[in-house]
């Protein structure tokens, strides 16, 4: 008897469980778009090079065109549709809107998901390739435009809205720091 080429998986997408039978070769991107009708995540290059399909898997950014759906079984997946709190946009979404961090908008969902992770990674003290002092006692580096550009470098924008994207990430990160400081007080 030949081995099965499909599996039943349970995907926890934006807090909602979905049980699907998928071919082992089905990407998370195709499961989201074709099977669950979550079309916010975009298919760009389909080679993991442009970042248009970026989603969060267990809080970490992932290019969903390279992630197999079977590898996402029982994991927490957040797409751009799952970032808002009801009618209240996520601070990154609001900053992109306020600062015109998009032009055609095609790459925007991936940019936003990546930016959410960038802010969390930075707050946790993760260094980037441009971080000067990576010693633990140095703490998180300032989130300068250079740091933001490096950390967002896996997401391409063909319209070149990079200046506004950097501003939007910077504003959302500042709001995140302010909120964390208020919560700690």
PDB file of C-alpha atoms in Angstrom:
ATOM      1  CA  UNK A   1       0.000   0.000   0.000  1.00  0.00           C
ATOM      2  CA  UNK A   2       1.366   3.421  -0.994  1.00  0.00           C
ATOM      3  CA  UNK A   3       1.834   6.002   1.743  1.00  0.00           C
ATOM      4  CA  UNK A   4      -0.749   8.759   1.950  1.00  0.00           C
ATOM      5  CA  UNK A   5       0.059  12.072   0.301  1.00  0.00           C
ATOM      6  CA  UNK A   6      -2.298  14.095   2.488  1.00  0.00           C
ATOM      7  CA  UNK A   7      -2.848  14.741   6.159  1.00  0.00           C
ATOM      8  CA  UNK A   8      -5.484  16.282   8.345  1.00  0.00           C
ATOM      9  CA  UNK A   9      -4.171  19.332  10.144  1.00  0.00           C
ATOM     10  CA  UNK A  10      -5.626  21.775  12.624  1.00  0.00           C
ATOM     11  CA  UNK A  11      -4.537  25.307  11.920  1.00  0.00           C
ATOM     12  CA  UNK A  12      -5.133  27.918  14.617  1.00  0.00           C
ATOM     13  CA  UNK A  13      -5.516  31.020  12.469  1.00  0.00           C
ATOM     14  CA  UNK A  14      -6.164  34.352  14.183  1.00  0.00           C
ATOM     15  CA  UNK A  15      -7.475  32.531  17.243  1.00  0.00           C
ATOM     16  CA  UNK A  16      -9.866  30.292  15.321  1.00  0.00           C
ATOM     17  CA  UNK A  17      -9.251  26.577  14.730  1.00  0.00           C
ATOM     18  CA  UNK A  18      -9.632  25.169  11.229  1.00  0.00           C
ATOM     19  CA  UNK A  19      -9.316  21.457  10.499  1.00  0.00           C
ATOM     20  CA  UNK A  20      -8.356  20.701   6.902  1.00  0.00           C
ATOM     21  CA  UNK A  21      -7.204  17.777   4.843  1.00  0.00           C
ATOM     22  CA  UNK A  22      -4.214  19.019   2.862  1.00  0.00           C
ATOM     23  CA  UNK A  23      -1.768  17.576   0.401  1.00  0.00           C
ATOM     24  CA  UNK A  24       1.662  17.359   2.060  1.00  0.00           C
ATOM     25  CA  UNK A  25       3.000  19.836  -0.514  1.00  0.00           C
ATOM     26  CA  UNK A  26       0.436  22.548   0.266  1.00  0.00           C
ATOM     27  CA  UNK A  27       2.047  25.703   1.581  1.00  0.00           C
ATOM     28  CA  UNK A  28       0.636  27.658   4.478  1.00  0.00           C
ATOM     29  CA  UNK A  29       0.098  30.528   2.019  1.00  0.00           C
ATOM     30  CA  UNK A  30      -2.051  28.410  -0.284  1.00  0.00           C
ATOM     31  CA  UNK A  31      -4.006  26.976   2.654  1.00  0.00           C
ATOM     32  CA  UNK A  32      -4.726  30.502   3.902  1.00  0.00           C
ATOM     33  CA  UNK A  33      -5.714  31.940   0.544  1.00  0.00           C
ATOM     34  CA  UNK A  34      -7.265  29.006  -1.313  1.00  0.00           C
ATOM     35  CA  UNK A  35      -8.762  26.918   1.476  1.00  0.00           C
ATOM     36  CA  UNK A  36      -9.653  29.481   4.161  1.00  0.00           C
ATOM     37  CA  UNK A  37     -10.310  32.530   1.953  1.00  0.00           C
ATOM     38  CA  UNK A  38      -7.931  34.687   4.000  1.00  0.00           C
ATOM     39  CA  UNK A  39      -6.652  36.717   1.082  1.00  0.00           C
ATOM     40  CA  UNK A  40      -4.910  39.472   3.041  1.00  0.00           C
ATOM     41  CA  UNK A  41      -1.684  37.496   2.832  1.00  0.00           C
ATOM     42  CA  UNK A  42      -0.320  38.016  -0.674  1.00  0.00           C
ATOM     43  CA  UNK A  43       1.526  35.694  -3.024  1.00  0.00           C
ATOM     44  CA  UNK A  44       4.442  37.635  -4.443  1.00  0.00           C
ATOM     45  CA  UNK A  45       7.494  35.759  -5.649  1.00  0.00           C
ATOM     46  CA  UNK A  46       6.527  32.313  -4.267  1.00  0.00           C
ATOM     47  CA  UNK A  47      10.248  31.808  -3.479  1.00  0.00           C
ATOM     48  CA  UNK A  48      10.558  33.416  -0.028  1.00  0.00           C
ATOM     49  CA  UNK A  49      12.423  36.441  -1.356  1.00  0.00           C
ATOM     50  CA  UNK A  50       9.925  39.328  -1.324  1.00  0.00           C
ATOM     51  CA  UNK A  51       8.158  39.011   2.036  1.00  0.00           C
ATOM     52  CA  UNK A  52       4.665  39.756   0.663  1.00  0.00           C
ATOM     53  CA  UNK A  53       3.391  36.542   2.269  1.00  0.00           C
ATOM     54  CA  UNK A  54       4.819  37.205   5.750  1.00  0.00           C
ATOM     55  CA  UNK A  55       2.635  36.005   8.624  1.00  0.00           C
ATOM     56  CA  UNK A  56       3.368  35.336  12.279  1.00  0.00           C
ATOM     57  CA  UNK A  57       3.713  31.708  13.376  1.00  0.00           C
ATOM     58  CA  UNK A  58       3.919  31.373  17.146  1.00  0.00           C
ATOM     59  CA  UNK A  59       4.737  35.094  17.203  1.00  0.00           C
ATOM     60  CA  UNK A  60       7.685  34.871  14.813  1.00  0.00           C
ATOM     61  CA  UNK A  61       7.614  36.119  11.268  1.00  0.00           C
ATOM     62  CA  UNK A  62       7.504  33.468   8.594  1.00  0.00           C
ATOM     63  CA  UNK A  63       7.297  33.620   4.819  1.00  0.00           C
ATOM     64  CA  UNK A  64       4.214  31.491   4.356  1.00  0.00           C
ATOM     65  CA  UNK A  65       5.072  30.534   0.769  1.00  0.00           C
ATOM     66  CA  UNK A  66       7.911  28.368   2.137  1.00  0.00           C
ATOM     67  CA  UNK A  67       6.116  27.013   5.217  1.00  0.00           C
ATOM     68  CA  UNK A  68       4.200  23.818   4.622  1.00  0.00           C
ATOM     69  CA  UNK A  69       0.690  23.713   6.035  1.00  0.00           C
ATOM     70  CA  UNK A  70       1.465  20.359   7.708  1.00  0.00           C
ATOM     71  CA  UNK A  71       4.362  22.047   9.546  1.00  0.00           C
ATOM     72  CA  UNK A  72       1.872  24.601  10.904  1.00  0.00           C
ATOM     73  CA  UNK A  73      -0.356  21.965  12.510  1.00  0.00           C
ATOM     74  CA  UNK A  74      -1.435  23.087  16.014  1.00  0.00           C
ATOM     75  CA  UNK A  75       0.611  26.300  15.804  1.00  0.00           C
ATOM     76  CA  UNK A  76      -0.645  29.850  16.338  1.00  0.00           C
ATOM     77  CA  UNK A  77      -0.783  31.656  12.995  1.00  0.00           C
ATOM     78  CA  UNK A  78      -1.577  35.363  12.822  1.00  0.00           C
ATOM     79  CA  UNK A  79      -2.317  37.012   9.507  1.00  0.00           C
ATOM     80  CA  UNK A  80      -2.896  40.689   8.827  1.00  0.00           C
ATOM     81  CA  UNK A  81      -6.627  40.027   9.315  1.00  0.00           C
ATOM     82  CA  UNK A  82      -5.961  38.879  12.882  1.00  0.00           C
ATOM     83  CA  UNK A  83      -3.969  41.883  14.109  1.00  0.00           C
ATOM     84  CA  UNK A  84      -6.831  44.311  14.698  1.00  0.00           C
ATOM     85  CA  UNK A  85      -8.885  44.210  17.882  1.00  0.00           C
ATOM     86  CA  UNK A  86     -12.392  44.369  16.456  1.00  0.00           C
ATOM     87  CA  UNK A  87     -12.730  47.754  14.776  1.00  0.00           C
ATOM     88  CA  UNK A  88      -9.571  49.071  16.473  1.00  0.00           C
ATOM     89  CA  UNK A  89      -6.550  48.688  14.226  1.00  0.00           C
ATOM     90  CA  UNK A  90      -3.271  47.337  15.574  1.00  0.00           C
ATOM     91  CA  UNK A  91      -0.874  50.258  16.239  1.00  0.00           C
ATOM     92  CA  UNK A  92       1.297  49.162  13.294  1.00  0.00           C
ATOM     93  CA  UNK A  93      -1.718  49.074  10.977  1.00  0.00           C
ATOM     94  CA  UNK A  94      -2.783  52.529  12.201  1.00  0.00           C
ATOM     95  CA  UNK A  95       0.719  53.947  11.718  1.00  0.00           C
ATOM     96  CA  UNK A  96       0.882  52.576   8.160  1.00  0.00           C
ATOM     97  CA  UNK A  97      -2.476  54.192   7.443  1.00  0.00           C
ATOM     98  CA  UNK A  98      -1.643  57.528   9.097  1.00  0.00           C
ATOM     99  CA  UNK A  99       1.808  57.851   7.519  1.00  0.00           C
ATOM    100  CA  UNK A 100       0.916  56.473   4.079  1.00  0.00           C
ATOM    101  CA  UNK A 101       3.229  53.484   4.526  1.00  0.00           C
ATOM    102  CA  UNK A 102       1.911  51.949   1.327  1.00  0.00           C
ATOM    103  CA  UNK A 103       1.273  52.879  -2.264  1.00  0.00           C
ATOM    104  CA  UNK A 104      -0.269  50.063  -4.265  1.00  0.00           C
ATOM    105  CA  UNK A 105      -0.762  48.130  -1.013  1.00  0.00           C
ATOM    106  CA  UNK A 106       0.221  44.720  -2.352  1.00  0.00           C
ATOM    107  CA  UNK A 107       3.183  44.235  -0.015  1.00  0.00           C
ATOM    108  CA  UNK A 108       1.509  46.015   2.908  1.00  0.00           C
ATOM    109  CA  UNK A 109       0.080  42.953   4.743  1.00  0.00           C
ATOM    110  CA  UNK A 110       3.520  41.302   4.771  1.00  0.00           C
ATOM    111  CA  UNK A 111       5.197  44.581   5.729  1.00  0.00           C
ATOM    112  CA  UNK A 112       2.768  45.035   8.636  1.00  0.00           C
ATOM    113  CA  UNK A 113       3.174  41.473   9.948  1.00  0.00           C
ATOM    114  CA  UNK A 114       6.942  41.812   9.691  1.00  0.00           C
ATOM    115  CA  UNK A 115       6.871  45.189  11.459  1.00  0.00           C
ATOM    116  CA  UNK A 116       4.882  43.718  14.367  1.00  0.00           C
ATOM    117  CA  UNK A 117       7.583  41.064  14.788  1.00  0.00           C
ATOM    118  CA  UNK A 118      10.405  43.602  14.367  1.00  0.00           C
ATOM    119  CA  UNK A 119       9.050  45.688  17.230  1.00  0.00           C
ATOM    120  CA  UNK A 120       8.730  42.628  19.469  1.00  0.00           C
ATOM    121  CA  UNK A 121      12.199  41.325  18.524  1.00  0.00           C
ATOM    122  CA  UNK A 122      13.745  44.720  19.243  1.00  0.00           C
ATOM    123  CA  UNK A 123      11.938  45.064  22.576  1.00  0.00           C
ATOM    124  CA  UNK A 124      13.251  41.607  23.532  1.00  0.00           C
ATOM    125  CA  UNK A 125      16.801  42.796  22.862  1.00  0.00           C
ATOM    126  CA  UNK A 126      17.519  40.828  19.708  1.00  0.00           C
ATOM    127  CA  UNK A 127      20.387  42.411  17.775  1.00  0.00           C
ATOM    128  CA  UNK A 128      20.409  42.935  14.021  1.00  0.00           C
ATOM    129  CA  UNK A 129      23.273  42.946  11.529  1.00  0.00           C
ATOM    130  CA  UNK A 130      23.753  46.697  12.113  1.00  0.00           C
ATOM    131  CA  UNK A 131      23.602  46.620  15.923  1.00  0.00           C
ATOM    132  CA  UNK A 132      26.860  48.099  17.215  1.00  0.00           C
ATOM    133  CA  UNK A 133      27.115  46.580  20.691  1.00  0.00           C
ATOM    134  CA  UNK A 134      25.602  43.102  20.906  1.00  0.00           C
ATOM    135  CA  UNK A 135      26.627  42.380  24.489  1.00  0.00           C
ATOM    136  CA  UNK A 136      23.643  41.483  26.693  1.00  0.00           C
ATOM    137  CA  UNK A 137      24.416  44.256  29.176  1.00  0.00           C
ATOM    138  CA  UNK A 138      24.124  46.851  26.385  1.00  0.00           C
ATOM    139  CA  UNK A 139      20.382  46.166  26.194  1.00  0.00           C
ATOM    140  CA  UNK A 140      18.297  46.854  23.119  1.00  0.00           C
ATOM    141  CA  UNK A 141      19.918  49.253  20.659  1.00  0.00           C
ATOM    142  CA  UNK A 142      18.058  52.421  19.773  1.00  0.00           C
ATOM    143  CA  UNK A 143      15.518  51.644  17.070  1.00  0.00           C
ATOM    144  CA  UNK A 144      17.075  53.987  14.536  1.00  0.00           C
ATOM    145  CA  UNK A 145      16.013  54.207  10.900  1.00  0.00           C
ATOM    146  CA  UNK A 146      19.117  52.143  10.055  1.00  0.00           C
ATOM    147  CA  UNK A 147      18.016  49.404  12.507  1.00  0.00           C
ATOM    148  CA  UNK A 148      14.473  49.436  11.111  1.00  0.00           C
ATOM    149  CA  UNK A 149      15.687  49.238   7.506  1.00  0.00           C
ATOM    150  CA  UNK A 150      17.939  46.280   8.327  1.00  0.00           C
ATOM    151  CA  UNK A 151      15.266  44.455  10.296  1.00  0.00           C
ATOM    152  CA  UNK A 152      12.650  45.022   7.556  1.00  0.00           C
ATOM    153  CA  UNK A 153      15.033  44.162   4.708  1.00  0.00           C
ATOM    154  CA  UNK A 154      13.272  40.860   3.976  1.00  0.00           C
ATOM    155  CA  UNK A 155      10.188  42.749   2.811  1.00  0.00           C
ATOM    156  CA  UNK A 156      10.356  44.409  -0.577  1.00  0.00           C
ATOM    157  CA  UNK A 157       8.154  47.244  -1.806  1.00  0.00           C
ATOM    158  CA  UNK A 158       8.136  47.722  -5.561  1.00  0.00           C
ATOM    159  CA  UNK A 159       6.508  51.147  -5.158  1.00  0.00           C
ATOM    160  CA  UNK A 160       9.367  52.281  -2.887  1.00  0.00           C
ATOM    161  CA  UNK A 161       7.318  53.470   0.084  1.00  0.00           C
ATOM    162  CA  UNK A 162      10.330  52.702   2.281  1.00  0.00           C
ATOM    163  CA  UNK A 163      10.595  56.163   3.869  1.00  0.00           C
ATOM    164  CA  UNK A 164       6.985  56.017   5.066  1.00  0.00           C
ATOM    165  CA  UNK A 165       7.347  52.375   6.142  1.00  0.00           C
ATOM    166  CA  UNK A 166      10.346  53.248   8.344  1.00  0.00           C
ATOM    167  CA  UNK A 167       8.393  56.175   9.839  1.00  0.00           C
ATOM    168  CA  UNK A 168       5.386  53.942  10.505  1.00  0.00           C
ATOM    169  CA  UNK A 169       7.486  51.271  12.235  1.00  0.00           C
ATOM    170  CA  UNK A 170       9.249  53.938  14.280  1.00  0.00           C
ATOM    171  CA  UNK A 171       5.949  55.501  15.399  1.00  0.00           C
ATOM    172  CA  UNK A 172       4.380  52.133  16.294  1.00  0.00           C
ATOM    173  CA  UNK A 173       7.510  51.120  18.229  1.00  0.00           C
ATOM    174  CA  UNK A 174       7.397  54.390  20.188  1.00  0.00           C
ATOM    175  CA  UNK A 175       3.737  53.773  21.025  1.00  0.00           C
ATOM    176  CA  UNK A 176       4.611  50.217  22.073  1.00  0.00           C
ATOM    177  CA  UNK A 177       7.374  51.511  24.408  1.00  0.00           C
ATOM    178  CA  UNK A 178       5.044  54.146  25.879  1.00  0.00           C
ATOM    179  CA  UNK A 179       2.343  51.542  26.470  1.00  0.00           C
ATOM    180  CA  UNK A 180       4.835  49.170  28.122  1.00  0.00           C
ATOM    181  CA  UNK A 181       6.139  51.956  30.369  1.00  0.00           C
ATOM    182  CA  UNK A 182       2.601  52.945  31.394  1.00  0.00           C
ATOM    183  CA  UNK A 183       1.743  49.318  32.160  1.00  0.00           C
ATOM    184  CA  UNK A 184       4.872  48.958  34.301  1.00  0.00           C
ATOM    185  CA  UNK A 185       4.129  52.138  36.292  1.00  0.00           C
TER     186      UNK A 185
END
